[in-house]
Amino acid sequence: GFHLSGTVTEPATATEPEMTYKVAISFDRCKITSVTCGCGNKDIFYCAHVVALSLYRIRKPDQVKLRLPISETLFQMNRDQLQKFVQYLITAHHTEVLPTAQKLADEILSSNSEINQVHGAPDPTAGASIDDENCWHLDEEQVREQVKLFLSQGGYYGSGKQLNSMFAKVREMLRMRDSNGARMLTLITEQFMADPRLSLWRQQGTGITEKCRQLWDELGALWVCVVLNPHCKLEEKSCWLRQLRKWGEMDVCPLEDGNYGNELPNITNALTQSSGHSQDSLARPRRTVFTRAIEGCDLHWQDSHLQRIISSDFYVSPSYQREGESLLFNSQGQPLWLEHVPTACARVDALRSHGYPREALRLTVAIINTLRLQQQRQLEIYKHQKKELLQRGATTITNLEGWVGHPLNPIGCLFLTLTEACRLEEENCLEISDAGDSKPPVYQHVPVVAGSQDSGESYLSLALEVALMGMGQQRVMPEGLYAQDKVCRNEEQIIARLQDLELDPVLVQTLRKQCILLLEGGPFSGLGEVIHRESVPMHTFAKYLFSALLPHDADLAYKLALRAMRLPVLETTAPSGDVTHPHHLVSVVPSRYPRWFTLGHLESQQCELASTMLTAAKGDMLRLRTVLEAIQKNIHSSSLIFKLAQDAFKIATPADSNSDTTLLNVALELGLQVMRMTLSTLNWRRREMVRWLVTCATEVGVRALVSILQSWYSLFTPTEATSIVAATVMSHNTILRLSLDYPQREELASCARTLALQCAMKDPQNCALSALTLCEKDHIAFETAYQIVIDAASTGMTYTQLFTIARYMEHRGYPLRAFKLASLAMTHLNLAYNQDTHPAINDVLWACALSHSLGKNELAAIIPLVVKSVHCATVLSDILRRCTMTAPGLAGIPGRRNSGKLMSTDKAPLRQLLDATISAYINTTHSRLTHISPRHYGEFIEFLSKARETFLLAQDGHIQFAQFIDNLKQIYKGKKKLMLLVRERFG
């Protein structure tokens, strides 16, 4: 009958023994309706054993004995044979069937049992009746379990891939017109709706994760496909509609634009309440991922014009009707289909998905003919309004709904339908190998079958044309991060497909024609002369067009790419009245820009386009100029211009050949622009940018270096100009790199010195030392720099800066100048009694040592300054000790006589220093005793011992010290333990 059973043997492997499985399969009208296998496999697909048995039956039908259904065989048996049959059956399987056999026997013998009310008995081997539903076996429980498992893994462990392959399985079922497609999709959707993360995301107000969003999108698109099945029954459709509405009304149902409603309508919330603007964005109906499918349930295929389009390649209007306007045909008599474009494309997708490829192609051609006609008409309208629009410099947008990034992916759908018809199937080519490195598809031109005349067009050229039309459509940037992100993603997907096309002369002709139309286009084209401020930028698309056109028509390629460089949303002023639809009320949003979440990505794409043009224009000065102007006019981010400058520099200086001067000059000019842009703003990469600019100017040559040195004030801060720019230009490496002759070296050095002096005047604190260093080799410049330092010393400089320059002067052999600067530094310094670890101490000791080495007079001049500035006893006693160890004047200044005698602490100038040191010790002692703790007592006693050493340098020092100690004992007698220690040490 309709029941196939068999045993399948799986051969032994290195690790597993041979296994045998019992398999049973029921079928009905060429479909497998149920399966069981001893392997216990749990999967949505049949196990290998079921497949093996099915294939065996298909390939070797004569090997499988065909028997009547078991009920027919039993009918032929008499009473004895039946008894024998039943007893043998029970004996063969007594453990399994005995309880069932006993139960059945009891029921048959009981006259009023249920079994006796029914005529006849069931037969699993007999087929279903003709009215019964027949569909392929699908293990529903298994589908639920698998989807649940993949969702719980949240897109990790390749679960996203697994779910996508389940969606692909649904599409495959639809294509085979297997009624299980919709059943399987229902089961998948139920699990998606039960995903516990949905309510979590909704509570937190966060968007659904990126991977998950894409799965939901595909789910929504599949439902559109299912409800648009041209041959489904009405009751099926109404059943789906009920389900879709039920899911759509659940509050966790994801929304079409990827938000949970909190992200967008509310940006104008606070403002709209008070300012009485249109409540449009708040009142818009809630659109979920199922809304389009719900709307799709209202569409039907009964329209006679539509039926004629999809059922014949030769449906044309009679030639006598071709004059005048028609909504059904174009002037060549080819049928048009005037429906909302994404909806019409959803029909194409449905036809393709449900296994009607020819019909899908016919409808696609009608849609493209309609788009062409619309493009022509819009072009004509624009020609009349062109002057006025160009004067206004703004345009309204004709397309409220962009096709790229649209939930129904209309352009991708038409492109796929057309290219599938042109695909060359290679022999034994599997779709994708395990490594995932699928070979790009190979296409051939297949002529369009349309009407009686030969149009000379191919489906492949139509595919290219419709992709270009869709990508070039001017459209407003949609609201919300997800929708904006989707625009970028969809654009990249379409471009990746376009790059698979080999551009032969036919396709190049299509490309050129469409590019010219886009450039001339008015409001319908994103590459038209004027665009709306919030128009989706065309950079990514233009980069593809530029590269594709360049070998065939360079002028057109540049014209197009230069036109696409603009990014009007970043221009400061928005032309008034350029927004035609209420939910783009720019005036309502308080910030300067509308909410463009992908702006960073868009700006980097603009930069990529510019970089592509720069690379291509290498060596062509005219082209490079125009590209450079476009960059300077349209790119507003300093870091992107810097990246372009670096790119240009890299391309201009290949490692293995000579530099390209044209492109090098462009790199330099961009670098100079970056310098000017970032001069007064903070930029963390500024140092890197300055260094890079010097490297670039060095590559360009000595004139470029002279130029940046001469105009430093418009490019660099004084510190950058002296410490990085001039220092690098004057370095040995630069001189070698440029292999300069003596006059050139002198010219550079002179420029560097002039710069140094200008910077020292402008910012002496930070540039004086660099200026002196740069002017070392020129006496007049060096003297000028020194004078600038002296002039600035009294007002604008710190002691640290002055000490640093003083030490430099000593190192250069100018000890008296060093002394002068050190003295000036001392006047700015103040060291308190407790600052015995101050960083300036070394400078003070050095200054005193310098004065001492110069002679008595210099020492006498600096000591009053030291006494005034330094109040720290230990520092003062250190200076005193050093001054008494050797005789002054050992520096041996020519023309000076020194006595060579040690100096006495009783006479000036050391007497003044000694008094100051003793007084500092007394003051410090009192300060320390006001808040001393027992753990510091030992340290304090040592401090007093040091003080005694200083006291003893004075003539009556021991008397002074004894009085000082007595004084302490009197004042601080309360600190008994401390005073005890003082007595023990000092009596």
PDB file of C-alpha atoms in Angstrom, residues 444-551:
ATOM      1  CA  GLN A 444      25.747  35.987 -19.696  1.00  0.00           C
ATOM      2  CA  HIS A 445      23.483  38.301 -21.684  1.00  0.00           C
ATOM      3  CA  VAL A 446      20.024  36.822 -22.168  1.00  0.00           C
ATOM      4  CA  PRO A 447      17.884  38.904 -24.558  1.00  0.00           C
ATOM      5  CA  VAL A 448      14.667  40.351 -23.123  1.00  0.00           C
ATOM      6  CA  VAL A 449      11.658  38.591 -24.625  1.00  0.00           C
ATOM      7  CA  ALA A 450       9.223  41.460 -25.021  1.00  0.00           C
ATOM      8  CA  GLY A 451       6.622  42.260 -27.601  1.00  0.00           C
ATOM      9  CA  SER A 452       7.030  41.577 -31.273  1.00  0.00           C
ATOM     10  CA  GLN A 453      10.020  43.842 -31.960  1.00  0.00           C
ATOM     11  CA  ASP A 454      13.503  42.953 -30.774  1.00  0.00           C
ATOM     12  CA  SER A 455      14.387  45.513 -28.128  1.00  0.00           C
ATOM     13  CA  GLY A 456      18.071  44.597 -28.255  1.00  0.00           C
ATOM     14  CA  GLU A 457      18.142  44.633 -24.455  1.00  0.00           C
ATOM     15  CA  SER A 458      19.318  41.929 -22.110  1.00  0.00           C
ATOM     16  CA  TYR A 459      18.091  41.066 -18.642  1.00  0.00           C
ATOM     17  CA  LEU A 460      21.648  41.709 -17.423  1.00  0.00           C
ATOM     18  CA  SER A 461      21.731  45.300 -18.711  1.00  0.00           C
ATOM     19  CA  LEU A 462      18.285  45.837 -17.134  1.00  0.00           C
ATOM     20  CA  ALA A 463      19.669  44.549 -13.820  1.00  0.00           C
ATOM     21  CA  LEU A 464      22.490  47.092 -13.934  1.00  0.00           C
ATOM     22  CA  GLU A 465      20.110  49.872 -14.989  1.00  0.00           C
ATOM     23  CA  VAL A 466      17.595  49.272 -12.208  1.00  0.00           C
ATOM     24  CA  ALA A 467      20.335  49.021  -9.573  1.00  0.00           C
ATOM     25  CA  LEU A 468      21.745  52.373 -10.714  1.00  0.00           C
ATOM     26  CA  MET A 469      18.287  53.964 -10.797  1.00  0.00           C
ATOM     27  CA  GLY A 470      17.502  52.776  -7.301  1.00  0.00           C
ATOM     28  CA  MET A 471      20.859  53.690  -5.804  1.00  0.00           C
ATOM     29  CA  GLY A 472      20.766  57.118  -7.454  1.00  0.00           C
ATOM     30  CA  GLN A 473      17.278  57.900  -6.195  1.00  0.00           C
ATOM     31  CA  GLN A 474      17.250  61.077  -4.114  1.00  0.00           C
ATOM     32  CA  ARG A 475      15.690  60.281  -0.750  1.00  0.00           C
ATOM     33  CA  VAL A 476      15.530  61.794   2.701  1.00  0.00           C
ATOM     34  CA  MET A 477      17.617  60.134   5.398  1.00  0.00           C
ATOM     35  CA  PRO A 478      15.120  58.065   7.409  1.00  0.00           C
ATOM     36  CA  GLU A 479      14.689  58.576  11.154  1.00  0.00           C
ATOM     37  CA  GLY A 480      16.373  56.433  13.762  1.00  0.00           C
ATOM     38  CA  LEU A 481      19.678  54.644  14.072  1.00  0.00           C
ATOM     39  CA  TYR A 482      18.431  51.314  12.749  1.00  0.00           C
ATOM     40  CA  ALA A 483      16.807  52.650   9.591  1.00  0.00           C
ATOM     41  CA  GLN A 484      19.871  54.807   8.843  1.00  0.00           C
ATOM     42  CA  ASP A 485      22.222  51.913   9.408  1.00  0.00           C
ATOM     43  CA  LYS A 486      20.112  49.778   7.110  1.00  0.00           C
ATOM     44  CA  VAL A 487      20.461  52.337   4.293  1.00  0.00           C
ATOM     45  CA  CYS A 488      24.273  51.970   4.484  1.00  0.00           C
ATOM     46  CA  ARG A 489      24.120  48.175   4.734  1.00  0.00           C
ATOM     47  CA  ASN A 490      21.712  47.737   1.836  1.00  0.00           C
ATOM     48  CA  GLU A 491      23.788  50.082  -0.324  1.00  0.00           C
ATOM     49  CA  GLU A 492      26.914  48.025   0.387  1.00  0.00           C
ATOM     50  CA  GLN A 493      25.055  44.768  -0.437  1.00  0.00           C
ATOM     51  CA  ILE A 494      23.845  46.096  -3.797  1.00  0.00           C
ATOM     52  CA  ILE A 495      27.316  47.430  -4.671  1.00  0.00           C
ATOM     53  CA  ALA A 496      28.893  44.068  -3.773  1.00  0.00           C
ATOM     54  CA  ARG A 497      26.476  42.427  -6.264  1.00  0.00           C
ATOM     55  CA  LEU A 498      27.238  45.050  -8.916  1.00  0.00           C
ATOM     56  CA  GLN A 499      30.938  44.334  -8.552  1.00  0.00           C
ATOM     57  CA  ASP A 500      30.256  40.722  -9.621  1.00  0.00           C
ATOM     58  CA  LEU A 501      29.222  41.992 -13.074  1.00  0.00           C
ATOM     59  CA  GLU A 502      31.917  41.985 -15.763  1.00  0.00           C
ATOM     60  CA  LEU A 503      31.463  45.334 -17.545  1.00  0.00           C
ATOM     61  CA  ASP A 504      31.391  44.538 -21.261  1.00  0.00           C
ATOM     62  CA  PRO A 505      30.575  47.188 -23.936  1.00  0.00           C
ATOM     63  CA  VAL A 506      26.800  46.637 -23.553  1.00  0.00           C
ATOM     64  CA  LEU A 507      26.917  47.205 -19.785  1.00  0.00           C
ATOM     65  CA  VAL A 508      29.303  50.167 -20.126  1.00  0.00           C
ATOM     66  CA  GLN A 509      26.795  51.782 -22.476  1.00  0.00           C
ATOM     67  CA  THR A 510      24.015  51.211 -19.907  1.00  0.00           C
ATOM     68  CA  LEU A 511      26.258  52.599 -17.156  1.00  0.00           C
ATOM     69  CA  ARG A 512      27.129  55.765 -19.097  1.00  0.00           C
ATOM     70  CA  LYS A 513      23.562  56.429 -20.160  1.00  0.00           C
ATOM     71  CA  GLN A 514      22.226  56.066 -16.617  1.00  0.00           C
ATOM     72  CA  CYS A 515      25.037  58.195 -15.139  1.00  0.00           C
ATOM     73  CA  ILE A 516      24.255  61.025 -17.557  1.00  0.00           C
ATOM     74  CA  LEU A 517      20.573  60.805 -16.621  1.00  0.00           C
ATOM     75  CA  LEU A 518      21.446  60.928 -12.917  1.00  0.00           C
ATOM     76  CA  LEU A 519      23.669  63.984 -13.395  1.00  0.00           C
ATOM     77  CA  GLU A 520      21.017  65.831 -15.397  1.00  0.00           C
ATOM     78  CA  GLY A 521      18.286  64.644 -13.080  1.00  0.00           C
ATOM     79  CA  GLY A 522      16.271  67.019 -11.022  1.00  0.00           C
ATOM     80  CA  PRO A 523      14.718  66.190  -7.696  1.00  0.00           C
ATOM     81  CA  PHE A 524      14.458  62.453  -8.483  1.00  0.00           C
ATOM     82  CA  SER A 525      18.240  62.069  -8.555  1.00  0.00           C
ATOM     83  CA  GLY A 526      20.630  62.170  -5.604  1.00  0.00           C
ATOM     84  CA  LEU A 527      23.324  63.253  -8.074  1.00  0.00           C
ATOM     85  CA  GLY A 528      21.268  66.119  -9.537  1.00  0.00           C
ATOM     86  CA  GLU A 529      22.482  69.705  -9.455  1.00  0.00           C
ATOM     87  CA  VAL A 530      20.519  70.698  -6.358  1.00  0.00           C
ATOM     88  CA  ILE A 531      19.538  68.403  -3.549  1.00  0.00           C
ATOM     89  CA  HIS A 532      17.616  68.586  -0.338  1.00  0.00           C
ATOM     90  CA  ARG A 533      19.704  69.313   2.764  1.00  0.00           C
ATOM     91  CA  GLU A 534      18.769  65.971   4.338  1.00  0.00           C
ATOM     92  CA  SER A 535      19.230  63.917   1.207  1.00  0.00           C
ATOM     93  CA  VAL A 536      21.023  60.585   1.721  1.00  0.00           C
ATOM     94  CA  PRO A 537      24.636  61.177   0.538  1.00  0.00           C
ATOM     95  CA  MET A 538      25.860  59.399  -2.587  1.00  0.00           C
ATOM     96  CA  HIS A 539      29.547  58.906  -1.690  1.00  0.00           C
ATOM     97  CA  THR A 540      29.609  55.089  -1.538  1.00  0.00           C
ATOM     98  CA  PHE A 541      27.605  54.796  -4.741  1.00  0.00           C
ATOM     99  CA  ALA A 542      29.723  57.425  -6.520  1.00  0.00           C
ATOM    100  CA  LYS A 543      32.927  55.626  -5.521  1.00  0.00           C
ATOM    101  CA  TYR A 544      31.629  52.500  -7.310  1.00  0.00           C
ATOM    102  CA  LEU A 545      30.524  54.530 -10.356  1.00  0.00           C
ATOM    103  CA  PHE A 546      33.850  56.377 -10.493  1.00  0.00           C
ATOM    104  CA  SER A 547      35.920  53.185 -10.487  1.00  0.00           C
ATOM    105  CA  ALA A 548      33.586  51.491 -12.985  1.00  0.00           C
ATOM    106  CA  LEU A 549      33.507  54.459 -15.423  1.00  0.00           C
ATOM    107  CA  LEU A 550      37.135  55.549 -15.174  1.00  0.00           C
ATOM    108  CA  PRO A 551      38.592  53.184 -17.827  1.00  0.00           C
TER     109      PRO A 551
END
